[in-house]
Coordinates of C-alpha atoms in Angstrom, one line a residue:
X1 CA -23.2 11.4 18.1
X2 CA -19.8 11.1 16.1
X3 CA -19.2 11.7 12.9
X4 CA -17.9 8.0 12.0
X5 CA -21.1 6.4 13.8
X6 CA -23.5 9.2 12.2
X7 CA -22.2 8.2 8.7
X8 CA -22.1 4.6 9.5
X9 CA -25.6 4.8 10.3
X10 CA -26.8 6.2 7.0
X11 CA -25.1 3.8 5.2
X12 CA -26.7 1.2 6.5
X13 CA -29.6 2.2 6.0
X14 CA -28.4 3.0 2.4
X15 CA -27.3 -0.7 2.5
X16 CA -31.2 -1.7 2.2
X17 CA -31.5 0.3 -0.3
X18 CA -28.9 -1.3 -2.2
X19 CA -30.2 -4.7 -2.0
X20 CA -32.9 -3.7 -4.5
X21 CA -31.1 -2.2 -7.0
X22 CA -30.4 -4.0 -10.7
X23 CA -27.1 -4.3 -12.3
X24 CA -28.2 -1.6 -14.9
X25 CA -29.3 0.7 -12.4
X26 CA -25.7 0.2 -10.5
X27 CA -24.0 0.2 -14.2
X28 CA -25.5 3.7 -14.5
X29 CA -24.4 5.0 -11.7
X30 CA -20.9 4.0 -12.2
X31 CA -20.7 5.2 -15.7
X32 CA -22.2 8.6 -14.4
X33 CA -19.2 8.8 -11.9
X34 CA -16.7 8.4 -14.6
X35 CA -18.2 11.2 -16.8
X36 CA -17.9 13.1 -13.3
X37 CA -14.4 12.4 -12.2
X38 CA -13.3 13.4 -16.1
X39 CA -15.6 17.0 -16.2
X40 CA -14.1 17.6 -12.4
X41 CA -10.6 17.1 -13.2
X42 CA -9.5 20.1 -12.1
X43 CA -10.8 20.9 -9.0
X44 CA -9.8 17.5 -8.2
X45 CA -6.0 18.3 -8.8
X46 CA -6.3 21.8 -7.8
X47 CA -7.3 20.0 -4.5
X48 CA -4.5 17.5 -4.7
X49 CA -2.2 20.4 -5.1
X50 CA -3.2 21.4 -1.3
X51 CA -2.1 18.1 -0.4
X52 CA 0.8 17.6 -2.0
X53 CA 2.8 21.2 -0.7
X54 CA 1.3 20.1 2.8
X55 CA 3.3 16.7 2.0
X56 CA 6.5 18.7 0.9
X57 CA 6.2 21.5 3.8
X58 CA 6.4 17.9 6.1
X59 CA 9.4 16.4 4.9
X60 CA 7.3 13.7 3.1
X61 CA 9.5 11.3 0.5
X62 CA 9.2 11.5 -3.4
X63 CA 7.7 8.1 -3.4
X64 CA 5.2 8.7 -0.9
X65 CA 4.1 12.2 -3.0
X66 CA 4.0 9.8 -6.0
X67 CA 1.6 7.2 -4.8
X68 CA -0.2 10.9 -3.6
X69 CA -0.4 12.6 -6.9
X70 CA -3.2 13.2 -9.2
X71 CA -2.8 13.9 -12.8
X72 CA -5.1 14.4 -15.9
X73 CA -4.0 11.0 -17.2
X74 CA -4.0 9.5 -13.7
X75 CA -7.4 10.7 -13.3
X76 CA -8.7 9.1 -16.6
X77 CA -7.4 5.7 -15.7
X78 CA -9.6 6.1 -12.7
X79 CA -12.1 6.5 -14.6
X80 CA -11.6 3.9 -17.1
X81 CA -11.6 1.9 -13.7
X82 CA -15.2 2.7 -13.1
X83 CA -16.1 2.0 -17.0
X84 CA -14.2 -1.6 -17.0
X85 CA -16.2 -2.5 -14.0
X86 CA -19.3 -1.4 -15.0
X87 CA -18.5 -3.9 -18.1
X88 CA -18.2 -6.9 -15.8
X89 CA -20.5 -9.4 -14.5
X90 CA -22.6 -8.8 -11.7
X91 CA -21.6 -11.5 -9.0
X92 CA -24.5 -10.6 -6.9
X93 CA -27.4 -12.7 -7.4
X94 CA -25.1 -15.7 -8.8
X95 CA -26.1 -19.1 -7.8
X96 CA -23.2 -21.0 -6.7
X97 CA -25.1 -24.2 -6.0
X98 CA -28.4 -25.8 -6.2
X99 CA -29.6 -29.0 -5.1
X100 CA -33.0 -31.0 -4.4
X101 CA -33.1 -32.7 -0.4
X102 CA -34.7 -35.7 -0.6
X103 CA -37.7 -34.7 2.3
X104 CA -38.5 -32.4 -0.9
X105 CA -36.8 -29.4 -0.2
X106 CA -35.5 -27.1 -3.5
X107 CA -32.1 -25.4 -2.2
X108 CA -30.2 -22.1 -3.9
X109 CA -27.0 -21.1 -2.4
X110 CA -26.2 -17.4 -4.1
X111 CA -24.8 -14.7 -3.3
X112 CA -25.7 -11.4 -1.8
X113 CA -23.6 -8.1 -1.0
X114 CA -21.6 -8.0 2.3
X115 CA -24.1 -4.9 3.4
X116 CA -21.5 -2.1 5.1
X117 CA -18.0 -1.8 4.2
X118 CA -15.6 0.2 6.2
X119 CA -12.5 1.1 3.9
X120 CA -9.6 2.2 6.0
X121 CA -6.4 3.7 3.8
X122 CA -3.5 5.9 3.4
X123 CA -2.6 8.5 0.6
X124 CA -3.6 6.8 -2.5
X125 CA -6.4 9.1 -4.1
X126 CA -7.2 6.5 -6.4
X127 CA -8.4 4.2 -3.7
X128 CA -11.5 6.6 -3.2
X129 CA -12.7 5.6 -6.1
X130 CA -11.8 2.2 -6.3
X131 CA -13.5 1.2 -3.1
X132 CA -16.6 3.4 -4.6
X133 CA -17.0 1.7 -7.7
X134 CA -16.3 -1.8 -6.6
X135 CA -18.6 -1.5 -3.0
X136 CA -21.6 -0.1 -5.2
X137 CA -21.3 -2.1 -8.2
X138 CA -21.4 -5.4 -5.6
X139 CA -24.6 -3.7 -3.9
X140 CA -22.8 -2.5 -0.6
X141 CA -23.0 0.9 0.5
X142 CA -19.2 1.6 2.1
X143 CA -17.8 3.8 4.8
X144 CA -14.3 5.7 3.8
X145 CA -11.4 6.6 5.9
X146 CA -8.3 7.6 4.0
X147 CA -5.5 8.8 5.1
X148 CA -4.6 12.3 6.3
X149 CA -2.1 13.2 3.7
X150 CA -4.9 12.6 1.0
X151 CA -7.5 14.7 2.9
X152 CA -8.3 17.3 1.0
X153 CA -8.0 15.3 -2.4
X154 CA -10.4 12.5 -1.1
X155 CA -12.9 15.0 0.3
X156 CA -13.5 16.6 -3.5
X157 CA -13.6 13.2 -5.1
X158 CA -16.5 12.1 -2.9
X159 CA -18.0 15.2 -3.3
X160 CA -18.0 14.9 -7.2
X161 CA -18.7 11.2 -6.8
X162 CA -22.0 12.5 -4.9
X163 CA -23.1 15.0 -7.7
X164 CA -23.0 12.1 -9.8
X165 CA -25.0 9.8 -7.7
X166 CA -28.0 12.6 -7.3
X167 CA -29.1 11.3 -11.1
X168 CA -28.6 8.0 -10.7
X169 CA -30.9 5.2 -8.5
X170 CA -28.0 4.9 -5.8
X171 CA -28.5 6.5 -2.6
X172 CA -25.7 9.3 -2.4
X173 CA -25.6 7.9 1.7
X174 CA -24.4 4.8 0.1
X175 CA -20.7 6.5 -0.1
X176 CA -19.7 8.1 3.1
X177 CA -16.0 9.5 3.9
X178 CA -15.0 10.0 7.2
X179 CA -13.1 13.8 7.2
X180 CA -11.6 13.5 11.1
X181 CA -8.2 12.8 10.9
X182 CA -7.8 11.8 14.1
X183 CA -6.7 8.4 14.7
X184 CA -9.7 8.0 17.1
X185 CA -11.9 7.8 14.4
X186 CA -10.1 5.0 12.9
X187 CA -10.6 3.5 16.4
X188 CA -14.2 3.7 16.2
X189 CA -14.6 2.2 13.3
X190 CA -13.2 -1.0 14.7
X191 CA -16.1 -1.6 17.2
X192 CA -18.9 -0.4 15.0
X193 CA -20.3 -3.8 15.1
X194 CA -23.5 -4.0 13.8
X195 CA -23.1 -1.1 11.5
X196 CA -20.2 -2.3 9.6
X197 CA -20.2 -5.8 8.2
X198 CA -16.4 -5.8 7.5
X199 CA -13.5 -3.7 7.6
X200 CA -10.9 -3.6 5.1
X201 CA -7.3 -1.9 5.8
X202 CA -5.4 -1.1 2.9
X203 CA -1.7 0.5 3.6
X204 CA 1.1 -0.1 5.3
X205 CA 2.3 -2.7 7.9
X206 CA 1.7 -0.4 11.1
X207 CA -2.0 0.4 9.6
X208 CA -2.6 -3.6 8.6
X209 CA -1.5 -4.4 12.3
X210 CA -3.5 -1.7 13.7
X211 CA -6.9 -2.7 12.4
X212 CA -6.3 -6.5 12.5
X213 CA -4.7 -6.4 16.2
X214 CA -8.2 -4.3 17.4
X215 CA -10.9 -4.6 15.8
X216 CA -14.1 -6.1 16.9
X217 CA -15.7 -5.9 13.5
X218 CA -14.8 -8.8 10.8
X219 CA -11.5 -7.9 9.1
X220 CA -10.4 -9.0 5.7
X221 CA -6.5 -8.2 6.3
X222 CA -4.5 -7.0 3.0
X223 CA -0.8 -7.1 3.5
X224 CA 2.6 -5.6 3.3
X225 CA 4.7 -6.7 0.4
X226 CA 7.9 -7.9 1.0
X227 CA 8.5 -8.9 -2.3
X228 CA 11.1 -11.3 -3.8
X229 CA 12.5 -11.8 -7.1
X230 CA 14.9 -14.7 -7.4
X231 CA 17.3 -15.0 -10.4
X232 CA 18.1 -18.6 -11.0
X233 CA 21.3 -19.9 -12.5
X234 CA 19.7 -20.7 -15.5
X235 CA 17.6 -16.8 -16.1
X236 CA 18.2 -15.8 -19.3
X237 CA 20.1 -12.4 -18.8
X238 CA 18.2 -9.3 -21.0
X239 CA 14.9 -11.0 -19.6
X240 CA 16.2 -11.1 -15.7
X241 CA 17.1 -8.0 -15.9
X242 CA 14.2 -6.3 -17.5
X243 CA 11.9 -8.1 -14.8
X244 CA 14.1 -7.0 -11.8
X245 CA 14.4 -3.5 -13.3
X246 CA 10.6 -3.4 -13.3
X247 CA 10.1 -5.1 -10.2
X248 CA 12.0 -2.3 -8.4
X249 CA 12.1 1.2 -10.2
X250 CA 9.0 1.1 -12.2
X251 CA 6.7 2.6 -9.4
X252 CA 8.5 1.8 -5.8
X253 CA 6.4 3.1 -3.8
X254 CA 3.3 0.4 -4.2
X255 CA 3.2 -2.9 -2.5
X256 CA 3.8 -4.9 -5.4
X257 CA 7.3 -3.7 -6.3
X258 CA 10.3 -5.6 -5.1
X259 CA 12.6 -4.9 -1.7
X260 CA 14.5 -8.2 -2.0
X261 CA 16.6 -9.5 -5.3
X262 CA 17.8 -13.5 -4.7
X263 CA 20.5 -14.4 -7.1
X264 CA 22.0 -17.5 -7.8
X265 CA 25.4 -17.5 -7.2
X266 CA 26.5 -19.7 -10.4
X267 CA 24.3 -16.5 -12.4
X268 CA 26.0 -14.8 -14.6
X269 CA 28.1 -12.3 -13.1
X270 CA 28.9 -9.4 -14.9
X271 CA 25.4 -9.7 -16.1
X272 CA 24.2 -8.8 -12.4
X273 CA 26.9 -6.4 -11.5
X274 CA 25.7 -4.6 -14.6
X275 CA 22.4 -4.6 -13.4
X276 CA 23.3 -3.6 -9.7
X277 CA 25.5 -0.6 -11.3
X278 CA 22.3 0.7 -13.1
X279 CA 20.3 0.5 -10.2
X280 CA 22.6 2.9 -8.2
X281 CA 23.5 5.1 -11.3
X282 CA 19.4 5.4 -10.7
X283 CA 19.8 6.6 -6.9
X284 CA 18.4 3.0 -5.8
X285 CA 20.4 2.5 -2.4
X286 CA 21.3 -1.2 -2.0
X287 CA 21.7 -3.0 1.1
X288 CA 23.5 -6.4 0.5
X289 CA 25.2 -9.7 1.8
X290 CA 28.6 -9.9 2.1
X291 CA 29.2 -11.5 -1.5
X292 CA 27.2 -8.4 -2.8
X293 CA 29.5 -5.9 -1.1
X294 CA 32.2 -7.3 -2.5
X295 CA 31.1 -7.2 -6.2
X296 CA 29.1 -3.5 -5.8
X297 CA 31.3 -1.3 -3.3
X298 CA 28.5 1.0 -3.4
X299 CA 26.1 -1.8 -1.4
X300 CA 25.5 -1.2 2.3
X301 CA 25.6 -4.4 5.1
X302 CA 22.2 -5.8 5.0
X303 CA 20.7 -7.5 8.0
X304 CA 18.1 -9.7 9.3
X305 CA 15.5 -6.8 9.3
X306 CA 16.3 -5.3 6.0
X307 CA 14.9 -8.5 4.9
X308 CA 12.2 -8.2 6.7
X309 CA 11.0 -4.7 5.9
X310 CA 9.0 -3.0 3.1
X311 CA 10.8 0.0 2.0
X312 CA 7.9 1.2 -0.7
X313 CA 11.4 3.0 -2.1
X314 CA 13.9 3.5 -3.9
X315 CA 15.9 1.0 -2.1
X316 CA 16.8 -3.0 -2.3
X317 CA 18.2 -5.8 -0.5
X318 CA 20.0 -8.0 -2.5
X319 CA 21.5 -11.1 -1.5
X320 CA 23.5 -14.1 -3.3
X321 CA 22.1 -18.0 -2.6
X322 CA 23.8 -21.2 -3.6
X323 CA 20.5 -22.9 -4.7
X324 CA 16.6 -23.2 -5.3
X325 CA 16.4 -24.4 -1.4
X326 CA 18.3 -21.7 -0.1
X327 CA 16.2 -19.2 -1.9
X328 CA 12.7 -20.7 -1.1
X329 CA 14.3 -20.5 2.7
X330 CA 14.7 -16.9 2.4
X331 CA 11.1 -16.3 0.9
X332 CA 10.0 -18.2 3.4
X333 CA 11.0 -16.3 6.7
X334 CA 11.0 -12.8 5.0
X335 CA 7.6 -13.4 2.7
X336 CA 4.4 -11.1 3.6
X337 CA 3.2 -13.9 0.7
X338 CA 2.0 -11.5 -1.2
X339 CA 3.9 -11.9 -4.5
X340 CA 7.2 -14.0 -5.6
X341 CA 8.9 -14.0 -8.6
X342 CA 11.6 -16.7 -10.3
X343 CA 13.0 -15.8 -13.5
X344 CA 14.4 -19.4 -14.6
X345 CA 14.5 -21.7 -17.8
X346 CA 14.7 -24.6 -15.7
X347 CA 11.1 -25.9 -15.7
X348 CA 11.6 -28.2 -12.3
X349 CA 13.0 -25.1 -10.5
X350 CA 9.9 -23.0 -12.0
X351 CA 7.2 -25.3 -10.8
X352 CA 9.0 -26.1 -7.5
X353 CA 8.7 -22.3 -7.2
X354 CA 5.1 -21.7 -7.9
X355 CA 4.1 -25.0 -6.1
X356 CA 6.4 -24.5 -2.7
X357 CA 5.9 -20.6 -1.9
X358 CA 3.1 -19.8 -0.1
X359 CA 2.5 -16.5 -1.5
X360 CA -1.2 -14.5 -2.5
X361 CA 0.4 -14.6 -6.5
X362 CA 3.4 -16.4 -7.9
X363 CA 5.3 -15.3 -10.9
X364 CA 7.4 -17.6 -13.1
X365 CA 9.4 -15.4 -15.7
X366 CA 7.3 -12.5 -15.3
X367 CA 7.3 -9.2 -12.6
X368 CA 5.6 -8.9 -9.4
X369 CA 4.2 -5.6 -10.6
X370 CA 1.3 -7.2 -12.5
X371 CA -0.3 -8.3 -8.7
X372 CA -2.8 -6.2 -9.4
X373 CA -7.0 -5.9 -9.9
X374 CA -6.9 -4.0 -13.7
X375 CA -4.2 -6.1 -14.3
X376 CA -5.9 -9.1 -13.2
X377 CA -9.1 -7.7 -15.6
X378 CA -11.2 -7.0 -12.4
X379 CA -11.2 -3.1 -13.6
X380 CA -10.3 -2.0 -10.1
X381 CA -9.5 -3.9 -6.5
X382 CA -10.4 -3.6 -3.2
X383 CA -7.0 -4.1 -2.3
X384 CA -4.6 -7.5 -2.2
X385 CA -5.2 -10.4 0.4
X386 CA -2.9 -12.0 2.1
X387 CA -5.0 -14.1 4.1
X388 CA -6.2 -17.3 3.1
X389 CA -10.2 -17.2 4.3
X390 CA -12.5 -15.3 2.0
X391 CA -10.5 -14.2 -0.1
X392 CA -7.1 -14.2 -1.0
X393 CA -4.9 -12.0 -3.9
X394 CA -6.2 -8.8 -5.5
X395 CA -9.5 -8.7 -4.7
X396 CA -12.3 -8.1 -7.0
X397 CA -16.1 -7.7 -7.3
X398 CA -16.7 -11.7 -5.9
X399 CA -14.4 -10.9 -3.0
X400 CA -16.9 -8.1 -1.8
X401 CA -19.9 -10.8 -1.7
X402 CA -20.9 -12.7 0.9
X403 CA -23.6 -15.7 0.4
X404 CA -27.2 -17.4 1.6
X405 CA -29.3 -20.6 0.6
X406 CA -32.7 -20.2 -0.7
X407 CA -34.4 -23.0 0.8
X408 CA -37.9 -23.5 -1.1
X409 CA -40.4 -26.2 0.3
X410 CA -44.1 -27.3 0.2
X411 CA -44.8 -27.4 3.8
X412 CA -42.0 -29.5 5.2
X413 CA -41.5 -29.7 8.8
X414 CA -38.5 -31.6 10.7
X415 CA -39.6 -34.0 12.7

């Protein structure tokens, strides 16, 4: 038997086991695997270490490494993850509805854990734990895959993450990583129907496409981000700015940052040529229209598909628009609706904005950046949907929940 359908075996059987627990006993747990991560700190970096000179010895970019690295502080926001949602309320057990039939018939519709998660990812460590923490806290026992690039980094987080479980009521089956790099156990995981209740892929476009274009098993898909910033006419300048700046430079590499900056073309324009300056004094290379090569020198041609692609870089399209329309056209064929920002101080343009995109989050006067579960105050996420069943946005502990009616009765039969 493989590896991926051995371990997807005992977690379901660790997924009964679940079922039963309380939310103290699953509070325990969690708060035993933060204590963990923060007494294992460094073996886990030492670890990381391995995988970032692997990454360097490959050719692998800076803000790939980035989204790779582990540091002390790095590693005790993890674990103030893991303590924030052990703080929040259990969703399991909730009852959504309840409602008396008139035959007599008492009915509870609650909800229950989804059972088996598969968690498929690339080289973000911090996902390891993420998925952990929000899976057991929901009462699902979950099936790892990360990414090759993270291996040996994820491998000694599960492996503390499993000390910590032997005190604690949670069956250490309940958190399984997959260790075969292989793509063919990726593969497998897609058909494991029956063993995994759902499968959620969390990286880039190829990886999204991947799982969603072959898999057998239930997919909630989380997306690319193509993100958009649009700069109306009437953005007030230091706070356009600031929010682009973030948007782009703060941390690149994740799927919340910005690849595309709209800007009105009545905007102020030394205010954005400014701005565009900074970002290549900064190394960000700019692909542009042909109004932004004119103003910025610097700015490559853009075309159709740099619009279209997420450069999780140090890199940005920009392009000029002559009005709200225009801009909302762009958003709409380039958008992985994930999130879309308009800095204006004209109200109409502002709600037209958050009412017309079709996007996962939408941000008036504020950065994309924030699209994000500890930002959101769900401690930790899953990942970010950009799907519309199930769920949709950064998903939290309700998002990992599935549902069932109680139906309570004194002998009724249908006739």
């Amino acid at each position: 038997m493989s590896e991926v359908r051995s371990k997807a075996k005992l977690a379901k059987q660790a997924a009964i086991v679940m079922n039963k627990l309380t939310t103290e006993q699953k509070n325990e747990a969690l708060l035993h695997m933060a204590h963990k991560l923060i007494v294992s700190q460094e073996s886990i970096i030492a670890a990381n270490m391995l995988d970032l000179e692997r990454g360097r010895q490959a050719g692998t970019s800076e803000s790939l490494l980035d989204r790779l690295a582990l540091t002390e502080a790095r590693i005790h926001d993890i674990a103030e993850g893991l303590r924030q949602i052990a703080a929040l309320p259990d969703p399991v057990g909730d009852v959504l509805a309840t409602f008396d039939r008139p035959n007599g018939l008492h009915v509870e519709h609650i909800r229950v854990p989804l059972g088996v998660i598969g968690m498929i990812y690339e080289a973000r460590p911090n996902v390891t734990v993420d998925a952990a923490g929000l899976c057991l806290k929901t009462g699902n026992a979950v099936l790892l895959r990360g990414g090759s690039a993270a291996l040996s980094t994820n491998k000694r987080i599960v492996e503390v993450l499993h000390e910590a479980l032997l005190d604690t009521a949670i069956p250490v089956e309940a958190l399984q990583i997959i260790e075969d790099p292989n793509r063919a156990s990726v593969d497998e995981m897609l058909t494991l129907n029956g063993l995994l209740d759902v499968v959620i892929p969390r990286g880039g476009a190829s990886l999204i496409q991947n799982v969603v274009q072959n898999a057998t098993v239930p997919v909630i898909e989380t997306g690319a981000g193509v993100c958009h910033t649009f700069i109306d006419a009437s953005a007030q300048p230091e706070m356009a700015t600031e929010i682009a700046w973030n948007a782009k430079v703060q941390r690149p590499s994740v799927c919340n940052s910005m690849e595309t900056l709209l800007v009105h073309r009545q905007y102020d324009l030394e205010q954005i040529k400014l701005l565009l300056a900074r970002y290549h004094e900064h190394g960000v290379r700019i692909y542009g229209c042909s109004y932004t090569n004119e103003i910025a020198p610097f700015a490559e041609q853009a075309t159709e598909q740099s619009y279209s692609t997420e450069y999780s870089d140090f890199t940005l399209n920009v392009r000029f628009v002559h009005d709200l329309d225009e801009a909302l056209q762009h958003i709409a064929r380039h958008s992985t609706m994930h999130s879309e920002c308009i800095v204006t101080e004209n109200e109409h343009h502002a709600a037209r904005f958050l009412q017309e995109v079709d996007a996962a989050a939408v941000y008036h006067n504020a950065s994309t950046r924030f699209t994000d579960g500890f930002e959101f105050g769900y401690g930790a996420e899953i990942g970010i949907s950009t799907q519309k069943l199930h769920a949709r946005g950064p998903m939290g502990l309700p998002a990992l929940t599935s549902s069932k009616y109680r139906v309570y009765g004194t002998g009724q039969i249908r006739g």
